[in-house]
Coordinates of C-alpha atoms in Angstrom, one line a residue:
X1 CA 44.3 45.3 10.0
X2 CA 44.7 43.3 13.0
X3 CA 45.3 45.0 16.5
X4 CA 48.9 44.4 16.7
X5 CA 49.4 45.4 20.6
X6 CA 47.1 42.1 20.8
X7 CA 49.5 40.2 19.1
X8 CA 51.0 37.6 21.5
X9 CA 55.3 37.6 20.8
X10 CA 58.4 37.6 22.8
X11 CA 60.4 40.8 23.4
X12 CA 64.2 39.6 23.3
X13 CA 66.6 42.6 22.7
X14 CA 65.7 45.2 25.4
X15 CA 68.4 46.8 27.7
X16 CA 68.0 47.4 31.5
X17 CA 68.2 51.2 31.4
X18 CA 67.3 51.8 28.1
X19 CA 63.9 50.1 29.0
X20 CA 63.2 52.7 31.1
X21 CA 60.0 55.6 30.7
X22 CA 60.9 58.6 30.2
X23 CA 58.7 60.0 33.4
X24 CA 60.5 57.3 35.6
X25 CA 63.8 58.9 34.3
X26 CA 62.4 63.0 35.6
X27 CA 61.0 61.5 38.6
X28 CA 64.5 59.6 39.7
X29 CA 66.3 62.3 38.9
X30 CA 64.4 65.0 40.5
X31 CA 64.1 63.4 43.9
X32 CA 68.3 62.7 43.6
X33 CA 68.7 66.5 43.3
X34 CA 70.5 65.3 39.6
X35 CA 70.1 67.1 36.5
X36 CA 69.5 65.3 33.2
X37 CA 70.4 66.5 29.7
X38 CA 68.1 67.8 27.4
X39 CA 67.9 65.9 25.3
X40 CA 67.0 63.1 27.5
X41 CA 63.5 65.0 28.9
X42 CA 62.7 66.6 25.5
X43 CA 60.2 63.8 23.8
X44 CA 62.4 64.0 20.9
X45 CA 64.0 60.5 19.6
X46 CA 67.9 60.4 20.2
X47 CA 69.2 60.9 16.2
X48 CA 73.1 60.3 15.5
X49 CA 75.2 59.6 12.7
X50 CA 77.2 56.0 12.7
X51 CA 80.2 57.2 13.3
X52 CA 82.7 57.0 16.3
X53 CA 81.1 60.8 17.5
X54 CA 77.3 59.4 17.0
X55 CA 78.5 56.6 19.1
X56 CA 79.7 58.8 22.0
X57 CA 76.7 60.7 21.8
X58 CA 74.6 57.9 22.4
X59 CA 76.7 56.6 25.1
X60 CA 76.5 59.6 27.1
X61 CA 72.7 60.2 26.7
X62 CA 72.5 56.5 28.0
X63 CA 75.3 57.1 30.9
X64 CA 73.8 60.0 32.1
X65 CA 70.3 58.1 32.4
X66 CA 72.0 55.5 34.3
X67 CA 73.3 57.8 36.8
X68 CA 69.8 57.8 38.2
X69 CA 69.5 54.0 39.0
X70 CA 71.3 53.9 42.6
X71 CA 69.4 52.1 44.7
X72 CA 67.7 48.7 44.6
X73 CA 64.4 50.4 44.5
X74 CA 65.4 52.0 41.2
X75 CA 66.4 49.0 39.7
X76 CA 63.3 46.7 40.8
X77 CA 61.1 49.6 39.8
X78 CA 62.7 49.4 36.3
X79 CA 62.3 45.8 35.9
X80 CA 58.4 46.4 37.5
X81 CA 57.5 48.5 34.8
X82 CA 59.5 46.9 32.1
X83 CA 57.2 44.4 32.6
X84 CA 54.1 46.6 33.0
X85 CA 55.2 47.8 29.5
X86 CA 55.4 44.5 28.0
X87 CA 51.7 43.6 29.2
X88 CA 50.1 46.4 27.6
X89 CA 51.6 45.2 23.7
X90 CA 51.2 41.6 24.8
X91 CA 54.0 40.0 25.4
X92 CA 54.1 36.9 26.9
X93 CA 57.8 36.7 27.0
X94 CA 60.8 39.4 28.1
X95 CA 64.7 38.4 28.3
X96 CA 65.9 41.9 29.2
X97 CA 69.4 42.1 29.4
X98 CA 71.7 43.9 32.4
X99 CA 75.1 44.3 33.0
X100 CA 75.3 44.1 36.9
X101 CA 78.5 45.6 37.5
X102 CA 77.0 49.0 36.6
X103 CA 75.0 48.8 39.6
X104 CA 76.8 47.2 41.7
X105 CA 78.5 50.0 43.9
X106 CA 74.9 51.1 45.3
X107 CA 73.8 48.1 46.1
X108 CA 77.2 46.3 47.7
X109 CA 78.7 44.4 45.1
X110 CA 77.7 42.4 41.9
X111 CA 76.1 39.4 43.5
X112 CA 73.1 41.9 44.8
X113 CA 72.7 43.7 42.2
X114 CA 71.6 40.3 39.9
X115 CA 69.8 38.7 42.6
X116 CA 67.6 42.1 43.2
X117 CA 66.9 42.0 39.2
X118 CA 66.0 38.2 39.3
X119 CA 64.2 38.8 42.7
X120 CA 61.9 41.3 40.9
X121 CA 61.5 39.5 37.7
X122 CA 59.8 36.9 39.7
X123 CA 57.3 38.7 41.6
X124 CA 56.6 40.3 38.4
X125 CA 56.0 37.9 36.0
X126 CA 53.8 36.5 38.5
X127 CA 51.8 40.2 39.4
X128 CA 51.7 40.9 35.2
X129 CA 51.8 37.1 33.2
X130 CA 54.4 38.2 31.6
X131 CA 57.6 35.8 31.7
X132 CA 60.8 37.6 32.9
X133 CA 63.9 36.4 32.7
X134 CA 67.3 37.4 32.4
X135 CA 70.3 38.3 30.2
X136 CA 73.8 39.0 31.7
X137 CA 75.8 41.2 29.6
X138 CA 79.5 41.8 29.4
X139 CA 81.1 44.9 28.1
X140 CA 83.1 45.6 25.4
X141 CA 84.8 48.9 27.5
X142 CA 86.0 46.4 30.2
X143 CA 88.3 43.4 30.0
X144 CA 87.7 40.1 29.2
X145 CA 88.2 38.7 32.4
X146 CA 85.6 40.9 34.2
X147 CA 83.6 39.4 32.1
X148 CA 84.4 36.0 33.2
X149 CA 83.8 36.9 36.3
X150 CA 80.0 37.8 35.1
X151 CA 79.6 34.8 33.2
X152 CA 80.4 32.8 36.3
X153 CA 78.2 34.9 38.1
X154 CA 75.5 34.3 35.5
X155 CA 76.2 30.3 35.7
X156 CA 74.7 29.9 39.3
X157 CA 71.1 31.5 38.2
X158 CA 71.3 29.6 35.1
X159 CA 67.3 27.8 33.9
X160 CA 64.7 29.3 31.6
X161 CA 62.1 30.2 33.4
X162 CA 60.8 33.3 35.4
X163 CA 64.0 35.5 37.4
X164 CA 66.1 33.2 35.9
X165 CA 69.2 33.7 33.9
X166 CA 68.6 32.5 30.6
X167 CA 71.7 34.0 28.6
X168 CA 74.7 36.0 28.3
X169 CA 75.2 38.6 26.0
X170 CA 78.4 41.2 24.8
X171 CA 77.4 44.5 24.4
X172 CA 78.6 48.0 23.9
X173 CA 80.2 49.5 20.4
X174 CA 81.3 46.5 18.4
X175 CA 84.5 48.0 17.0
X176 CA 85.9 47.8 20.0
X177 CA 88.1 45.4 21.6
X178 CA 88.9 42.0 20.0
X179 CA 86.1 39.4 19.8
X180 CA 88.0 36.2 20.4
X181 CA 89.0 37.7 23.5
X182 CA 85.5 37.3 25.1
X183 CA 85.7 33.5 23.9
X184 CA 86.3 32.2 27.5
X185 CA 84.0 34.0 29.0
X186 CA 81.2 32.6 27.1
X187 CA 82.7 29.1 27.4
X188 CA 81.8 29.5 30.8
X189 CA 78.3 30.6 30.2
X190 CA 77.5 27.9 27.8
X191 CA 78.8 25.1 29.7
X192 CA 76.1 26.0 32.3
X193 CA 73.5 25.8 30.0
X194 CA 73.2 29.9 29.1
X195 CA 72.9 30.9 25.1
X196 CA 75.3 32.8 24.0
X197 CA 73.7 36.2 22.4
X198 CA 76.2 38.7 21.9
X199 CA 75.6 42.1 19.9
X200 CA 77.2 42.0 16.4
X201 CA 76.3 42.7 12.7
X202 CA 75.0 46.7 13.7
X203 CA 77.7 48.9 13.7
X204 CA 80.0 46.3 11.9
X205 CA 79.7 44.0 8.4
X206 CA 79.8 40.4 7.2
X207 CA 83.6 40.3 8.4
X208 CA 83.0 41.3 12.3
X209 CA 80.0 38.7 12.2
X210 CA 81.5 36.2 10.6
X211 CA 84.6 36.9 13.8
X212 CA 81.5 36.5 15.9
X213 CA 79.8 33.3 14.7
X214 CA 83.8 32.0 15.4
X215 CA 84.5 33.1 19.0
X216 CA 81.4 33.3 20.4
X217 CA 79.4 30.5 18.7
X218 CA 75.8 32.9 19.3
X219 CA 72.2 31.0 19.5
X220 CA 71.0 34.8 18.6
X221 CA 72.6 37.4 17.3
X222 CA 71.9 40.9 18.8
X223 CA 70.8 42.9 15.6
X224 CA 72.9 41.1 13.4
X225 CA 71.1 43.0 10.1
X226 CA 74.6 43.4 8.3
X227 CA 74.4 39.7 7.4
X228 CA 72.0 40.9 4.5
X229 CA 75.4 42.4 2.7
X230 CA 77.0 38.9 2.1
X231 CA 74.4 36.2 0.4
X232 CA 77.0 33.2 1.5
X233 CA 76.9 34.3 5.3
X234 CA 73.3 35.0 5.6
X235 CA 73.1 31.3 4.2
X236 CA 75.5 30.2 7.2
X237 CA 73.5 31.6 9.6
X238 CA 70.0 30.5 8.6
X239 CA 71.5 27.0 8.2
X240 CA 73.0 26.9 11.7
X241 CA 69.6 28.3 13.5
X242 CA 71.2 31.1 14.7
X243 CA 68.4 33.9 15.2
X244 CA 68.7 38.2 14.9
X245 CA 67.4 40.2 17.3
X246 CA 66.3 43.0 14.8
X247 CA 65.4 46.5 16.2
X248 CA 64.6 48.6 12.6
X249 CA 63.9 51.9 14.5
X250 CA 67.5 51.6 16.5
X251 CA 69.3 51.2 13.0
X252 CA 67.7 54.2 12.1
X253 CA 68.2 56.3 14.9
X254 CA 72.0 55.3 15.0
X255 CA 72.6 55.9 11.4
X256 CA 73.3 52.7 10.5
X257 CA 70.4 52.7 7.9
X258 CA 69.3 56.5 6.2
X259 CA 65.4 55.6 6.5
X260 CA 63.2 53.0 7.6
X261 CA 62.6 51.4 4.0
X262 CA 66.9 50.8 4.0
X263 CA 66.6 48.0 6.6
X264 CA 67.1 44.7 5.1
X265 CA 64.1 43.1 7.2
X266 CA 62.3 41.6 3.6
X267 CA 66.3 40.2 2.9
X268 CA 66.3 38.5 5.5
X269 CA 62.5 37.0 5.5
X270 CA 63.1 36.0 2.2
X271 CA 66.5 34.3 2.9
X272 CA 64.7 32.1 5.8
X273 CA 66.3 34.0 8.8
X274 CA 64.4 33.5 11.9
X275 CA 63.9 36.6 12.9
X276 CA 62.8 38.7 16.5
X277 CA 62.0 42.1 17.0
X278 CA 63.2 44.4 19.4
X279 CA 63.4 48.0 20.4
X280 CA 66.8 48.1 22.1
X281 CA 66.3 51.5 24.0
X282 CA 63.0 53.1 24.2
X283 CA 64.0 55.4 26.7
X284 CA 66.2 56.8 23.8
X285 CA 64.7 56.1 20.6
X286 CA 60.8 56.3 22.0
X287 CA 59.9 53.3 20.0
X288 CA 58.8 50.5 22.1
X289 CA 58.2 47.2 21.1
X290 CA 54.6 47.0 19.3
X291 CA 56.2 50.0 16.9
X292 CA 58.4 47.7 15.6
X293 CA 55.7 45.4 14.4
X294 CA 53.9 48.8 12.8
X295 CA 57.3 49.5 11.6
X296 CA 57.2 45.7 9.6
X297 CA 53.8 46.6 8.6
X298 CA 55.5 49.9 6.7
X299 CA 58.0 47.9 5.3
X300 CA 54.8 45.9 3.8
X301 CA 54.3 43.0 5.6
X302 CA 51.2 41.7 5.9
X303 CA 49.2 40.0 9.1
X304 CA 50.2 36.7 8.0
X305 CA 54.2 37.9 7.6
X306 CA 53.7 39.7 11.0
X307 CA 52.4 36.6 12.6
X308 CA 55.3 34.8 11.5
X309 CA 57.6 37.2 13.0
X310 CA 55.4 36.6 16.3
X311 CA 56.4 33.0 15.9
X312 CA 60.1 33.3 15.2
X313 CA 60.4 35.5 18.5
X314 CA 58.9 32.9 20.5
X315 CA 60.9 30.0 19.1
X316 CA 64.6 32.4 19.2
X317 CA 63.5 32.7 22.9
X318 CA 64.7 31.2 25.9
X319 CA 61.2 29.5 27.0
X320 CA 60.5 25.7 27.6
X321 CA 58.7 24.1 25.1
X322 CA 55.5 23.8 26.8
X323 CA 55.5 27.7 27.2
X324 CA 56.4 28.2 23.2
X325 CA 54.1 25.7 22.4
X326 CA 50.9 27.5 24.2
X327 CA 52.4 31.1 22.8
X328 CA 52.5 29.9 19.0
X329 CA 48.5 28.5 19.1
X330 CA 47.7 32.1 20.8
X331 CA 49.5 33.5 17.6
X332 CA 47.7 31.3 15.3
X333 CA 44.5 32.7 17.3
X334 CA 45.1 36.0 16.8
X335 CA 45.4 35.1 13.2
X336 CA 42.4 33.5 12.6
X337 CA 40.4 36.4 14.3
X338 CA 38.6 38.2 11.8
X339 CA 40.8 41.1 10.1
X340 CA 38.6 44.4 11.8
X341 CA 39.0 46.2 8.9
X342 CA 38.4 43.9 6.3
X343 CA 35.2 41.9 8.2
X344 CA 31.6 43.5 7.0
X345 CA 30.2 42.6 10.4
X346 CA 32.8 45.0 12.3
X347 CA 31.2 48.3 10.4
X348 CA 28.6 49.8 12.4
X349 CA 25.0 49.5 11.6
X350 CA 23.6 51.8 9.1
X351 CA 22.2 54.7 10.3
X352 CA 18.0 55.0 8.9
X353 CA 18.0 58.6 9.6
X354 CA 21.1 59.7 7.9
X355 CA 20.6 61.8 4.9

């Protein structure tokens, strides 16, 4: 079994906070004087039903996380290691996403808050070879026009490369507000050049997708796993290229699936979906991005099947083709390697004087 933290693939579904370790977290909040819930310091993976009250819970956890990110320091220190992370399981790609406005009041305003997150995704892609680049996300607790107001934002850092804006995303509990609502907002976005990738198909079915697909004509879907309940939509989406950012972990941890072997990962292989992992919120559910990959490998997918999901997260990314290109023969490298487990000339010599 190859190493699969070796495995070259793009990490496309990972939130700003949320990305955070959990000893960053302590050591912001102790030198703030601010004191953190429990259940946030404990080592013990957020669990929570998916229901409106499972919901809240996991809002709060991640509100109260957020209280500790109130400087620019903070927030280029999160992006730092978010890339630090992402190194270590090889990654060669990262399109975290951020809602600025969160940060905004520490830093003076909305405008600084993105241009410190781009800023940093720069000088770390070039200090770790990992390619950072950015997602601006709207929210589904504030109106539509705020998030026209990010989107225009987002417009003037559009590209694909390094501290760039590369997309713009709707996030937040998908049963609230109404979907076409956001439309002009990522009109905005997609005239300059950003993909639309708005959350959808987690908390919500076929019907709220399909309201989705619609409004916010998506280039990836954030989870989007709910397609696997209606045949005749899954079709629609594999036939209009439209990727899902799947993070099997988060759908257990937020009830949305009762165990790992309920998520509808071999559904969707088998119905052609392109397909990139994610972990969504380590910080919360202490799964990063490699444990998704084991988690496919428990679902009992082999190398080759994992390789392929290496590929699809590459070409559902936001890269140029030259950078895809080079990522997709390091996969096939990886894949040609010799299987450690399976290779005779990896076991260890013989030893004469054993009994």
């Amino acid at each position: 079994m190859r190493d699969l933290q070796a495995l070259p693939k793009a990490h496309l579904h990972l939130h700003f906070t949320g990305s955070m370790r959990v000893s960053t977290l302590k050591d912001m909040a102790q030198s703030q004087g601010i004191r953190l819930p429990e259940n946030l310091t404990d080592n013990t993976a957020l669990q929570v039903p998916a229901d409106q009250r499972g919901w809240f819970r996991f809002q709060r956890a991640y509100d109260a996380a957020r209280k500790v990110v109130r400087s620019e320091e903070a927030m280029r220190r999160i992006v730092r290691e978010a890339a630090e992370d992402e190194a270590r399981e090889g990654s060669k790609r990262l399109e975290i996403q951020i809602d600025p406005t969160s940060y905004a009041p520490f830093v003076g305003g909305i405008t600084p808050a993105l241009e410190i997150v781009l800023d940093e995704a720069t000088l770390a892609s070039r200090d770790t070879g990992v390619q950072v680049a950015i997602v601006v996300a709207a929210s589904r607790l504030k109106h539509p026009l705020d998030a026209r107001i990010l989107a225009r934002l987002a417009a003037k850092h559009a590209g694909e490369g390094a501290g760039q804006v590369v997309g713009f995303g709707l996030s937040n509990d998908e049963r609230r507000g109404n979907t076409p609502e956001w439309a002009g907002a990522f009109d905005i976005a997609r005239k300059a050049g950003l993909a639309s990738v708005p959350h959808g198909g987690e908390l919500l079915g076929p019907e709220h997708i399909r309201d989705i697909v619609t409004a916010l004509k998506p280039r990836r879907l954030g989870h989007g796993v709910r397609a696997a309940e209606d045949p005749a939509l899954l079709e629609y989406i594999v036939d209009n290229g439209i990727a899902l950012e799947v993070c099997p972990a988060s759908n257990v941890q937020l009830g949305v699936y009762n165990s790992l072997g309920d998520v509808p990962l071999r559904t969707l292989l088998k119905a052609g979906a392109q397909i990139a992992l994610g972990a969504d919120d380590p910080l919360l559910f202490l799964s990063r991005l490699t444990d998704q990959y084991e988690n496919a490998r428990k679902l009992g997918l082999d190398d080759y099947e994992i390789s392929l999901l290496a590929h699809s997260s590459i070409s559902a990314s936001l890269a140029s083709p030259s950078d895809k290109e080079r990522w997709h023969d390091e996969i096939d490298a990886w894949l040609a390697a010799p299987d450690p487990v399976s290779d005779p000339a990896s076991d260890p010599e013989p030893d004469p004087h054993a009994a």
